[in-house]
Coordinates of C-alpha atoms and ligand atoms in Angstrom, one line a residue:
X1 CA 18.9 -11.0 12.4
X2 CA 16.0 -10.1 13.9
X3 CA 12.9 -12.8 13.7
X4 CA 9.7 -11.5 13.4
X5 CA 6.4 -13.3 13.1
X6 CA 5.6 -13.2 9.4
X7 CA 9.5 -15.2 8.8
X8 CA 9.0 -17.5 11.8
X9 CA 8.5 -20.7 10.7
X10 CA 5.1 -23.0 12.1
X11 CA 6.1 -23.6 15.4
X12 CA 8.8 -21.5 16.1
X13 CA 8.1 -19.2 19.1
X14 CA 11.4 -17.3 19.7
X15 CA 11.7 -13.7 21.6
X16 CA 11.3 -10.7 19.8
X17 CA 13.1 -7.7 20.5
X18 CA 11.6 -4.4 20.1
X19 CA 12.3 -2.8 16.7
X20 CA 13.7 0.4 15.8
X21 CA 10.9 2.0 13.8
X22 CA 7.9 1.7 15.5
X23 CA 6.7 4.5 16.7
X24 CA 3.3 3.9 18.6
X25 CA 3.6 3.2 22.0
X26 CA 1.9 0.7 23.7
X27 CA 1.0 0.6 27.4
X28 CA 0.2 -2.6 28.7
X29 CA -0.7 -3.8 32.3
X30 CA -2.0 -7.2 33.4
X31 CA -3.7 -8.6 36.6
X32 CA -4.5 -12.2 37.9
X33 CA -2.9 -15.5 36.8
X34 CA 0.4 -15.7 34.9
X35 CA -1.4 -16.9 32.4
X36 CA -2.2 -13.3 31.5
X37 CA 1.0 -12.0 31.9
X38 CA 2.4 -14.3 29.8
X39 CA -0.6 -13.7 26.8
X40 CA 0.2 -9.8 27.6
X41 CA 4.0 -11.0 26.4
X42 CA 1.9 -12.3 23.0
X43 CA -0.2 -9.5 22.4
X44 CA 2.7 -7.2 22.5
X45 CA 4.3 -9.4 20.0
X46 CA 1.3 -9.1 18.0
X47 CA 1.2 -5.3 17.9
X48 CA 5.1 -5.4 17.3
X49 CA 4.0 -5.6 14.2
X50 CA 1.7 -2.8 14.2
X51 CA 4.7 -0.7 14.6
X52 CA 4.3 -0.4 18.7
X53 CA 6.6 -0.5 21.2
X54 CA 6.0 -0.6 24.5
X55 CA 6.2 2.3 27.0
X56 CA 6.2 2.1 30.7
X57 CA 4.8 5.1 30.9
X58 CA 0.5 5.8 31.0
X59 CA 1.1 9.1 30.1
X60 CA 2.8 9.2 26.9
X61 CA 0.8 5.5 25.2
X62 CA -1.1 6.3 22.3
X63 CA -2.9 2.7 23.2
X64 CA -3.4 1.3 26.3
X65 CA -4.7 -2.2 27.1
X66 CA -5.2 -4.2 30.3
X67 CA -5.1 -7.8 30.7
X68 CA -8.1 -8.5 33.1
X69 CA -9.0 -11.2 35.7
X70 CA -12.8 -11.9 36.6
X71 CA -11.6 -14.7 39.3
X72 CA -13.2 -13.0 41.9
X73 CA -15.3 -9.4 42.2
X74 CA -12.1 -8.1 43.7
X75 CA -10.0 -8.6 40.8
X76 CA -12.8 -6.8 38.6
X77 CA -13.3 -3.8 41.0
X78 CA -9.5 -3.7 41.1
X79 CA -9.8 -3.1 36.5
X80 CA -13.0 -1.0 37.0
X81 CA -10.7 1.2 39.1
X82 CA -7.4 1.9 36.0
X83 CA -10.5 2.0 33.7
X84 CA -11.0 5.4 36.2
X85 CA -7.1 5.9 35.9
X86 CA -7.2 5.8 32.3
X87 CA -10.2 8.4 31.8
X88 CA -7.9 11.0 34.1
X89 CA -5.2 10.6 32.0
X90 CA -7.3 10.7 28.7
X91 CA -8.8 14.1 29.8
X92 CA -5.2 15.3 28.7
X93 CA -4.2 12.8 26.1
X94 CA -7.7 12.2 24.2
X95 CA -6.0 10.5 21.3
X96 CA -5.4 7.8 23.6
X97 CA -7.5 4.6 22.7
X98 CA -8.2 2.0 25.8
X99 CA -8.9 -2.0 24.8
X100 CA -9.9 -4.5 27.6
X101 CA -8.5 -8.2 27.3
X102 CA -8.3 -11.2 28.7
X103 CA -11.6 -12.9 31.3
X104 CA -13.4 -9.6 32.5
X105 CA -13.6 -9.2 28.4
X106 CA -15.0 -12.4 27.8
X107 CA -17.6 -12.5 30.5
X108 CA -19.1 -9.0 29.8
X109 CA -18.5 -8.8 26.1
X110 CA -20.2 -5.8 24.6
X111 CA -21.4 -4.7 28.4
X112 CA -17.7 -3.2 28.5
X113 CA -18.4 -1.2 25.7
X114 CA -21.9 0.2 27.3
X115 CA -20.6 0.2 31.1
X116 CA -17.3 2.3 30.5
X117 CA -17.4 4.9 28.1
X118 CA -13.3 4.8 28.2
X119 CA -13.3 1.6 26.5
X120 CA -12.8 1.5 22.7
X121 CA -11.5 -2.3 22.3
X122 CA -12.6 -5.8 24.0
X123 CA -10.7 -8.5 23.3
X124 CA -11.2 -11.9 24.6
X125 CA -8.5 -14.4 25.1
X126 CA -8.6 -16.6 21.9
X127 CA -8.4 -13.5 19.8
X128 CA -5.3 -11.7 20.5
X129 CA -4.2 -12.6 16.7
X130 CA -7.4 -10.5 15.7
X131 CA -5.8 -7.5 17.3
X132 CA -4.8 -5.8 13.7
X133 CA -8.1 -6.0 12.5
X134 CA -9.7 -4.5 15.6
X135 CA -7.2 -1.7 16.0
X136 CA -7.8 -0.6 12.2
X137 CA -11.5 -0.1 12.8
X138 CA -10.8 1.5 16.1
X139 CA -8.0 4.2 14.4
X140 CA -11.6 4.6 12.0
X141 CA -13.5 5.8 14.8
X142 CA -15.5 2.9 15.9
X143 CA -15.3 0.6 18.9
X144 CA -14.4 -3.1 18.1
X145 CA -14.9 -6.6 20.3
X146 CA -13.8 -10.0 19.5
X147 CA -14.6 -12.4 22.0
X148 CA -14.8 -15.5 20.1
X149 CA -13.2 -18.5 22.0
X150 CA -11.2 -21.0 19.5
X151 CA -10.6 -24.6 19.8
X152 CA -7.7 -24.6 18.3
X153 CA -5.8 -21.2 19.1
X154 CA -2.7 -21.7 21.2
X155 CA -0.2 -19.0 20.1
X156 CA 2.2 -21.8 19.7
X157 CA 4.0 -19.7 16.6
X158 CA 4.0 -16.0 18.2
X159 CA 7.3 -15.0 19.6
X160 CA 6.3 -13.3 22.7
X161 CA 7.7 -10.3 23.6
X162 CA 9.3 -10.6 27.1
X163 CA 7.8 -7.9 29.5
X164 CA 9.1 -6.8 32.5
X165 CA 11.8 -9.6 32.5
X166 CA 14.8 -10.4 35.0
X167 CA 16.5 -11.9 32.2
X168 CA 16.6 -14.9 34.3
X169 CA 13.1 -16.6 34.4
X170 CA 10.0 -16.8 31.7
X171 CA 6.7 -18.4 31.2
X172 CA 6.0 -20.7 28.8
X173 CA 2.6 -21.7 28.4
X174 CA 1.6 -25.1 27.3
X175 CA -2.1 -25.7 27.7
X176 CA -5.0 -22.9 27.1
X177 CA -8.8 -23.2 28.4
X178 CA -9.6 -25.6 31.1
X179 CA -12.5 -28.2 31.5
X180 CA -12.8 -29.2 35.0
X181 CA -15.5 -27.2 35.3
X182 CA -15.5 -26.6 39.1
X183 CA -18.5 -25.3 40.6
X184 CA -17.2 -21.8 41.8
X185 CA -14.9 -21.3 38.7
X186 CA -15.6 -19.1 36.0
X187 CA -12.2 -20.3 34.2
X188 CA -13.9 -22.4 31.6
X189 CA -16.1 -20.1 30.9
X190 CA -13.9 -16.9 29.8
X191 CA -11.2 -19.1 28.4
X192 CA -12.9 -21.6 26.8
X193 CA -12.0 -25.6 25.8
X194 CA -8.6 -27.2 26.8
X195 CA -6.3 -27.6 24.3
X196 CA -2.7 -28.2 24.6
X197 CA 0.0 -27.0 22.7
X198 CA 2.5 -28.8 20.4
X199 CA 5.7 -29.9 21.9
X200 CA 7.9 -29.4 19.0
X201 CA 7.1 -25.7 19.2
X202 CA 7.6 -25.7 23.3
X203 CA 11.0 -27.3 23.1
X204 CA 12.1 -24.5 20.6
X205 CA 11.2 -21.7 23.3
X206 CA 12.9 -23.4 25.9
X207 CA 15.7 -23.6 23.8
X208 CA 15.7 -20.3 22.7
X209 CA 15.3 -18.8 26.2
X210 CA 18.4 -20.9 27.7
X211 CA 20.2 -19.5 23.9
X212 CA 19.0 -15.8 25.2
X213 CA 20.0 -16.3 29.0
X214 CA 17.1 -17.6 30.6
X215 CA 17.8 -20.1 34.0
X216 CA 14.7 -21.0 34.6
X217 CA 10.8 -21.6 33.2
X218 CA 7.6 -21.9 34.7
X219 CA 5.3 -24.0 32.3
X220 CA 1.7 -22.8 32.6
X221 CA -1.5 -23.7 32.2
X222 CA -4.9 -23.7 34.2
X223 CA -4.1 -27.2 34.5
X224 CA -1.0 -28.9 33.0
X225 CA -1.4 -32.1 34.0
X226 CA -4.0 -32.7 31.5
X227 CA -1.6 -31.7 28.8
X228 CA -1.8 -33.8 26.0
X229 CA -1.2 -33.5 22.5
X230 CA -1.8 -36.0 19.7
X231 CA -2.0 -33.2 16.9
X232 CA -3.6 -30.3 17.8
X233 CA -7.6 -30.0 18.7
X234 CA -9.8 -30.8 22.5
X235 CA -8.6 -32.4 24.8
X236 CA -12.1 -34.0 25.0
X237 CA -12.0 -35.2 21.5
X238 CA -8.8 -37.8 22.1
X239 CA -10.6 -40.8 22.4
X240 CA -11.8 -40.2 18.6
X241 CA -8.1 -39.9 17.4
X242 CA -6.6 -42.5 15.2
X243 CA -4.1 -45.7 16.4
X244 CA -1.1 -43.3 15.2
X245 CA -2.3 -40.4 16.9
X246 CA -2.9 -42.1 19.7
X247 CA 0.4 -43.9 19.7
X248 CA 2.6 -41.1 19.0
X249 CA 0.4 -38.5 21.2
X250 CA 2.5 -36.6 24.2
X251 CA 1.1 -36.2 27.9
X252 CA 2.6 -33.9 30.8
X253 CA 5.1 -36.5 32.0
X254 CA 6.7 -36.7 28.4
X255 CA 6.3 -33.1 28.1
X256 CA 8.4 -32.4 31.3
X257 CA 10.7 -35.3 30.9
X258 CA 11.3 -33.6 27.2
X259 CA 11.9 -29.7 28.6
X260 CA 14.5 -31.7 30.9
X261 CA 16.4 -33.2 28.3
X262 CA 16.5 -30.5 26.0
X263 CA 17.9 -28.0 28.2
X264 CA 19.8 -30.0 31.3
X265 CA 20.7 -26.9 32.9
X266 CA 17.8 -24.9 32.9
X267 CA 15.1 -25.0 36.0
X268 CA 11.9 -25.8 35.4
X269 CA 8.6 -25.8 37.0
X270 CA 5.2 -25.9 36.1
X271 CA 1.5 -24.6 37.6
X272 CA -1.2 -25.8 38.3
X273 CA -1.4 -28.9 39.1
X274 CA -5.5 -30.6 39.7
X275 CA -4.8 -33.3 42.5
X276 CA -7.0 -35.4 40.1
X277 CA -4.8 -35.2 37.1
X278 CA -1.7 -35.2 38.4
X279 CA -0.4 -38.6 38.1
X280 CA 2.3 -41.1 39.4
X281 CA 4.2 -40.5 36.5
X282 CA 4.8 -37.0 36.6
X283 CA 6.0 -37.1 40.2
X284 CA 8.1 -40.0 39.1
X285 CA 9.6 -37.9 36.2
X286 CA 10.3 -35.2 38.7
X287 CA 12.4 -37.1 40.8
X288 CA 14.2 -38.6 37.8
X289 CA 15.5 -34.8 36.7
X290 CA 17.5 -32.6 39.1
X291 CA 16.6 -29.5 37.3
X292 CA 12.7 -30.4 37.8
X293 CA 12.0 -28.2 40.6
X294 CA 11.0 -29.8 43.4
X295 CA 7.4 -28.2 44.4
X296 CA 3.8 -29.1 43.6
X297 CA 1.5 -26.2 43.4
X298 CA -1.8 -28.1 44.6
X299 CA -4.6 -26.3 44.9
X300 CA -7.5 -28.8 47.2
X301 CA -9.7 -25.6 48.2
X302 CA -11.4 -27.3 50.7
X303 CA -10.8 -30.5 53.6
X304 CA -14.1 -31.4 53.7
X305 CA -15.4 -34.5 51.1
X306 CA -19.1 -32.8 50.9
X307 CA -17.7 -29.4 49.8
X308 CA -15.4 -31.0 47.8
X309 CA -18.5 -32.9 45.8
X310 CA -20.2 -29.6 45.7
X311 CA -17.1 -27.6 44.0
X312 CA -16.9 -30.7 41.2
X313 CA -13.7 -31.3 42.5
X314 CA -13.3 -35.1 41.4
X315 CA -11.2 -36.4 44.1
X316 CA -12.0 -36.7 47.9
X317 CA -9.9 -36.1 50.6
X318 CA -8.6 -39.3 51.4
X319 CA -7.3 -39.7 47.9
X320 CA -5.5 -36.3 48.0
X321 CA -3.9 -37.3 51.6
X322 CA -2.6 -40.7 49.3
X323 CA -1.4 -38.1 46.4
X324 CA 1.0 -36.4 49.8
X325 CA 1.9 -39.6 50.8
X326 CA 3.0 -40.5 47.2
X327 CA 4.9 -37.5 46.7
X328 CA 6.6 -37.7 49.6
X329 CA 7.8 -40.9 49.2
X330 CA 9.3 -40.4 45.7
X331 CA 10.5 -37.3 46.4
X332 CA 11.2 -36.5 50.2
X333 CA 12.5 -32.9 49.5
X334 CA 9.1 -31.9 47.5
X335 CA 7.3 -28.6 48.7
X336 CA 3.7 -28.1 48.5
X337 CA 1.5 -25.4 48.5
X338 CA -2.2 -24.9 48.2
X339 CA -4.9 -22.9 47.0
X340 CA -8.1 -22.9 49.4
X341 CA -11.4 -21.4 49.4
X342 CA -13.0 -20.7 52.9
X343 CA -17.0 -20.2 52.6
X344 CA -18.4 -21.6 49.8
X345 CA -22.0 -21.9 49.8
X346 CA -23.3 -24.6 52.4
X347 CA -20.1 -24.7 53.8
X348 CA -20.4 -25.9 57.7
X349 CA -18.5 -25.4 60.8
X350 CA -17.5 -29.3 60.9
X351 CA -16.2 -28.6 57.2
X352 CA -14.0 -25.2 58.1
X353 CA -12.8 -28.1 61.1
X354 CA -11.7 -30.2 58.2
X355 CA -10.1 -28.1 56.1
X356 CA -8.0 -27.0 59.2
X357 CA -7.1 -31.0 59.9
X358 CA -6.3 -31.1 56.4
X359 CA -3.6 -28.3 56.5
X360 CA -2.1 -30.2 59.5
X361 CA -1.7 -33.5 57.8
X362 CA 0.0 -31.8 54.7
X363 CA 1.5 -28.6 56.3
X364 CA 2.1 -27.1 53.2
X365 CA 5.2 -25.1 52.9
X366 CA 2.9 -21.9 51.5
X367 CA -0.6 -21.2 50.0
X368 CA -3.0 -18.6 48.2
X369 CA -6.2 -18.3 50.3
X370 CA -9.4 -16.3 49.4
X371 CA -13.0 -16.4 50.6
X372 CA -16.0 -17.7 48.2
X373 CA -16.8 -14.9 45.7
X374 CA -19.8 -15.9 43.6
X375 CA -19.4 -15.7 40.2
X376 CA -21.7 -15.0 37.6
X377 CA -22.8 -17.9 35.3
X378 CA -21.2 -20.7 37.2
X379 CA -23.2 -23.6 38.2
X380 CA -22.6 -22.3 42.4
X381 CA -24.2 -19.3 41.1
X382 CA -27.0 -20.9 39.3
X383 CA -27.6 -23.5 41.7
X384 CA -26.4 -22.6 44.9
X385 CA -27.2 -19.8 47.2
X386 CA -23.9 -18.1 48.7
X387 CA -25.0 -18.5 52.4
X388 CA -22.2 -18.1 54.0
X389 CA -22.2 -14.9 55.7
X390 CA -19.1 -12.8 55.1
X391 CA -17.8 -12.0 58.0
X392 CA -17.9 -16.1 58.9
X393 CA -16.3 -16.7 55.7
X394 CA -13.5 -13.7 56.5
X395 CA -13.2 -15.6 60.3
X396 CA -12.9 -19.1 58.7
X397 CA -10.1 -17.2 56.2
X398 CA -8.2 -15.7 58.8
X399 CA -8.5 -19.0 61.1
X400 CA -6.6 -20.9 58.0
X401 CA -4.2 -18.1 57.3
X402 CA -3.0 -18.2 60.7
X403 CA -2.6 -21.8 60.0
X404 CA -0.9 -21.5 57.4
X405 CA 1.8 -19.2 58.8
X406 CA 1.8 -21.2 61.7
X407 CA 3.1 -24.8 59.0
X408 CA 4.8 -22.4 57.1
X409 CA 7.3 -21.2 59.6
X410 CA 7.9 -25.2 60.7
X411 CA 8.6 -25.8 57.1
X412 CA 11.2 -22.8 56.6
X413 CA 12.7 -23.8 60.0
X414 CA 13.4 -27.2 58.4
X415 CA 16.0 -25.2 56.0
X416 CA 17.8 -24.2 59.3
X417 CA 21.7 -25.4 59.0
X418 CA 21.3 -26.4 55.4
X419 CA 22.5 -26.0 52.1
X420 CA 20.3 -24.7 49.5
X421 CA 21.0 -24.1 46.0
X422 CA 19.3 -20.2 44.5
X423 CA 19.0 -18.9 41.4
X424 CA 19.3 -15.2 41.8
X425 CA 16.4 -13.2 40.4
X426 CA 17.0 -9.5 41.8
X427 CA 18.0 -7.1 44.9
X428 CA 16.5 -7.7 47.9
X429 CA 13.6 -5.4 48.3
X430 CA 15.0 -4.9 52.1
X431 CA 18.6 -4.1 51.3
X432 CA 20.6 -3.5 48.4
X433 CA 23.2 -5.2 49.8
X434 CA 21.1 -8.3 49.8
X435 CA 20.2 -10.7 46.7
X436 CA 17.2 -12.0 46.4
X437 CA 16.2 -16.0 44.8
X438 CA 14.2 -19.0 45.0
X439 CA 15.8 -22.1 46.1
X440 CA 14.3 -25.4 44.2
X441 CA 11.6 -25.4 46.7
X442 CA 10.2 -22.5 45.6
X443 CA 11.4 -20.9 48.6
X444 CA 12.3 -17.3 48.7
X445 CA 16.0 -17.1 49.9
X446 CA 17.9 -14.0 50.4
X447 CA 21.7 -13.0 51.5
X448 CA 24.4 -11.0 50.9
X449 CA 25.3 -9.5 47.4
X450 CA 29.3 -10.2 47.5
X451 CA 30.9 -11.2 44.0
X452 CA 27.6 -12.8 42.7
X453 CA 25.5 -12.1 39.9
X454 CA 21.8 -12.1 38.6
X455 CA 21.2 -15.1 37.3
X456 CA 23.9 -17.1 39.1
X457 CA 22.6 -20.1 40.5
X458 CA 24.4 -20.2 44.1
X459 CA 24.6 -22.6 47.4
X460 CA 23.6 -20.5 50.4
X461 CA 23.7 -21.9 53.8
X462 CA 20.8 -21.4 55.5
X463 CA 21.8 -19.2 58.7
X464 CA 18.2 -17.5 59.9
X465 CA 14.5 -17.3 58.5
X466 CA 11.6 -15.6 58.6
X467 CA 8.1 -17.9 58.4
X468 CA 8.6 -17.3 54.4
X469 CA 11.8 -16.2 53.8
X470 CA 15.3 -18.0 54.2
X471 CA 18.3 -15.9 55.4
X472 CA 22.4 -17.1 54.9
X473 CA 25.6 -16.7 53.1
X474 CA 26.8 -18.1 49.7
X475 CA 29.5 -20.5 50.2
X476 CA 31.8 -21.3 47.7
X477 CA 31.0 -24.0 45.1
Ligands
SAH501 N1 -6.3 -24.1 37.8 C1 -6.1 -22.7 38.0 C2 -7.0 -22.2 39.0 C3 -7.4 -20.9 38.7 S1 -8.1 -20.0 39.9 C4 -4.7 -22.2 38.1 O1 -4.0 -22.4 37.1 O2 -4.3 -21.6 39.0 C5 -6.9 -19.8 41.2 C6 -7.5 -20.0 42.5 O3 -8.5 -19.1 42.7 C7 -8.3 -21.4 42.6 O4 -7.5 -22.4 42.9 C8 -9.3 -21.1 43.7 O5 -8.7 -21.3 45.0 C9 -9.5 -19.6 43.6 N2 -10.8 -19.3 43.1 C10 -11.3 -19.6 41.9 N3 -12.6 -19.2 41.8 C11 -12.9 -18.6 43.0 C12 -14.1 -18.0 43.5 N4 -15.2 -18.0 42.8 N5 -14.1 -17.5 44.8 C13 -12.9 -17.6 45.5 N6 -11.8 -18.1 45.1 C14 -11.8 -18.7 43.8
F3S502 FE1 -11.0 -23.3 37.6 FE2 -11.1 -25.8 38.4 FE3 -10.2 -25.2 36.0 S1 -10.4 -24.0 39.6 S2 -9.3 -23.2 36.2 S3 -12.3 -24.9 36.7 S4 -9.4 -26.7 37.5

C-alpha cells in the first residue's frame, strides 16, 4: 500500500510514490548544495499531499518553485535569471504561481516579494511543512512568506519524494543548520542552528532505500561530523542534557558505524566533513566497514594560518597536515578532496604561496574552487573590506586550478593497472556504448556497456585515464 505522510508513523521517512489523483502539477528546480536537492525531494513530498505531482515540464506547471543558493553572488544572479525564465513563460500561462525557497529566501525575505514582481511565495528552509498554509492564501490571491528558522525542524518524518533519481543512489540528510560560523559564510545565517536528526528515523530510510533498490547513500549535512543526537534540540545546548541523555546520545562515528550495520551491502558516504570536527574515530570507523566509502570531502579553503584565523576556521594548518597524515595511515586507499577559497579579504601573495604548498603536501585527488564573494551580513562583510582585487583573486584561482589538475592527474594515474570496484549510475555521456560509475574513491570510472546493468556494482580494470576520469573493462567477478 501506498505510505503517505499523515499514516507514517514518528520517524518513519520512507519514499513516496506519486499518486494517481493529483492533478496539479508541480515544477521544481534546485541550485547549490545537495542539501537543497534533497529538501526539494521534501517539499515535493509535502505538496503530494496537496494533490501535485510533479512535471518536468515549465510550461505546463500550474506552480513552480526554485530551491535557491545565496553561497556566492553567482549562484543568486544565476536564480534572478529563471525568475526572468519564469515571467516569459507566465506571459502565456498567467495562472501560473512562482514561490522562492531555500537561502536566497531567507536572506532577502519580503525583498523577494518587492524585487521580483513574478514571485508570489517565499519560503525559507525550516518551513517547508508550512507550505499548505502558504499555498492556500496564495490560490486566495495574496502573496505569502515564511521564513522562520526552527530549532527543532529536521524533516525526519516526511517521506521524500525521490527526484530525478538513478534508482541507484539517494541523499539522506542527517544534520540541518550549521554553527561554525566562518567568516565568509552566509550558511548559518539562511539555515539557521545545528541540529541533528534522530537515528532511529535515518536507519529506517536507509533501510527502505536498499528495500526499494537503492546501492548507495550520501549522508548530508553542512557539517556531519558534528552530528549528535541525545533527543532532539541544539547542538549547542548538549552540555545542559541529563546523565541519560548524555549516556545514551549518538555522535557521527555511531551514526555511520549504525548505517553500516543495518544495511552491509549498501555504499555509503557522507559530506562535509570540518577538518576540526572530524575526529579519529570516524576515520577509524571508516576503515572498520568495507562499504564506508573510502573518500573525505575536506574543505581547508585556505594554506595559510593568518587567513585561516580570519575565516574562523578553528584549526591551523599544521593540524590539518596531522588530520592527512592520520587518515592516511588508517586508511592508505582514502581520497581527499578540497574546497578552497582564493582571495579573501587581506589575503597576501605569501598566503596564495601557501595555499599552493598545501595542495602539494596533500595532493588531493579532486576539489571545488571559487574566488572570495562577499556576502551580505557575514562578519567578512561587516568587518573586513574585500581588497583583493578581482582579477588577482581570478589569477590566484586559476594558479590553484591548474594545481589541482596537475595532483589530480598523478592521483588518477595511480589507478593505472588496477582493479577498482564501480557501482554503475548511468550511460556515459561520451558513448552509449559506455557505462558510467564511481569507484569507492569517489572516482568517476567509465567502460564498456557489455552484459552489465545500472546499479550493478562491477570490478573494472583500470586500462587508461583522463586527469579525472578512469577508463577499462569489467572483468568477471
Ligand atoms: N560545510 C558546507 C560548506 C558550504 S559552502 C558544505 O556542506 O559543503 C561550500 C563551499 O563554498 C565552502 O566550502 C567554501 O569553499 C565556498 N564558499 C562559501 N562561502 C563562500 C564565499 N563567500 N565566497 C566564496 N566561496 C565560498
Ligand atoms: Fe559555512 Fe563554515 Fe558552516 S563554510 S556551512 S559556516 S562550516
Amino acid at each position: 500500500m501506498e505510505k503517505t505522510i499523515d499514516e507514517s508513523k514518528q520517524g518513519e521517512r520512507l519514499i513516496l510514490e506519486p499518486k494517481v489523483n493529483n492533478t496539479r502539477k508541480l515544477f521544481i528546480e534546485s541550485y547549490g548544495c545537495a542539501m537543497n536537492f534533497s529538501d526539494s525531494e521534501i517539499v515535493a513530498s509535502i505538496l503530494s499531499e496537496q494533490g501535485f505531482n510533479t512535471t518536468q515540464s515549465l510550461e505546463d506547471a500550474d506552480l513552480v518553485l526554485v530551491n535557491t543558493c545565496s553561497i556566492r553572488d553567482k549562484a543568486e544572479q544565476t536564480v534572478r535569471k529563471r525568475l526572468e525564465k519564469y515571467n516569459a513563460v507566465k506571459r502565456i500561462n498567467p495562472k501560473m504561481k512562482v514561490g522562492v525557497l531555500g537561502c536566497m529566501a531567507e536572506r532577502l525575505k519580503t525583498k523577494f516579494l518587492e524585487e521580483e514582481k513574478i514571485v508570489d511565495l517565499v519560503v525559507g528552509p525550516d518551513a517547508y511543512k508550512d507550505l499548505p498554509n502558504l499555498l492556500a492564501e496564495v490560490d486566495e490571491g495574496r502573496d505569502a512568506i515564511n521564513v522562520i528558522l526552527s530549532k527543532e525542524e529536521t524533516y525526519g518524518d516526511i517521506a521524500p519524494v525521490r527526484l530525478n533519481t538513478n534508482g541507484v543512489t539517494a541523499f539522506v540528510s542527517i544534520t540541518r543548520g550549521c554553527d561554525n560560523m566562518c567568516t565568509f559564510c552566509v550558511v548559518p545565517f539562511t539555515r539557521g542552528r545545528e541540529r541533528s536528526r534522530d537515528p532511529q528515523s535515518i536507519i529506517e530510510e536507509v533501510n527502505d532505500l536498499w528495500n526499494k533498490g537503492y546501492k548507495e547513500i550520501t549522508l548530508l549535512g553542512q557539517n556531519v561530523d558534528s552530528y549528535l543526537w541525545y533527543g532532539g534540540g541544539l547542538k549547542k545546548d548538549f552540555i545542559k542534557a541529563s546523565d541519560i541523555q548524555k549516556a545514551t546520545a549518538v555522535n557521527f562515528a555511531q551514526l555511520l558505524e549504525l548505517c553500516a550495520k543495518a544495511q552491509p551491502k549498501m555504499r555509503i558516504r557522507f559530506s562535509t566533513s570540518n577538518p576540526q570536527d572530524l575526529t579519529l574515530d570516524v576515520i577509524e570507523t571508516m576503515a572498520k566497514f568495507d562499504n564506508i566509502c573510502k573518500h573525505i570531502h575536506l574543505p581547508v579553503q585556505s594554506g595559510s594560518n593568518r587567513i585561516l584565523k580570519e575565516m574562523n576556521r578553528l584549526h591551523t594548518r599544521e593540524e590539518y597536515f596531522e588530520l592527512i597524515d592520520n587518515i592516511r595511515r588508517i586508511i592508505p586507499n582514502c581520497a581527499i578532496s578540497q574546497d578552497l577559497i582564493a582571495g579573501f579579504p587581506t589575503e597576501t601573495e605569501q598566503d596564495h604561496q601557501d595555499t599552493l604548498s598545501l595542495m602539494d603536501y596533500v595532493k588531493y585527488n579532486f576539489g571545488y574552487m571559487f574566488t572570495y564573494s562577499e556576502r551580505p551580513g557575514t562578519l567578512a562583510e561587516r568587518k573586513m573590506e574585500d581588497d583583493v582585487p578581482e582579477d588577482t583573486k581570478k589569477r590566484r584561482l586559476a594558479e590553484i586550478v591548474q594545481r589541482q589538475r596537475e595532483h589530480s592527474e598523478v592521483r588518477t594515474k595511480e589507478y593505472l593497472d588496477s582493479i577498482v570496484e564501480v557501482l554503475i549510475e548511468r550511460q556515459s555521456k561520451k558513448s552509449d556504448a559506455q557505462w558510467s560509475g564511481r569507484t569507492s574513491q569517489n572516482i568517476v570510472a567509465v567502460f564498456p556497456k557489455e552484459h552489465y546493468n545500472i546499479g550493478d556494482l562491477v570490478k573494472v580494470k583500470v586500462t587508461d585515464c583522463t586527469s579525472a576520469t578512469l577508463i577499462g573493462v569489467a572483468i568477471e567477478n
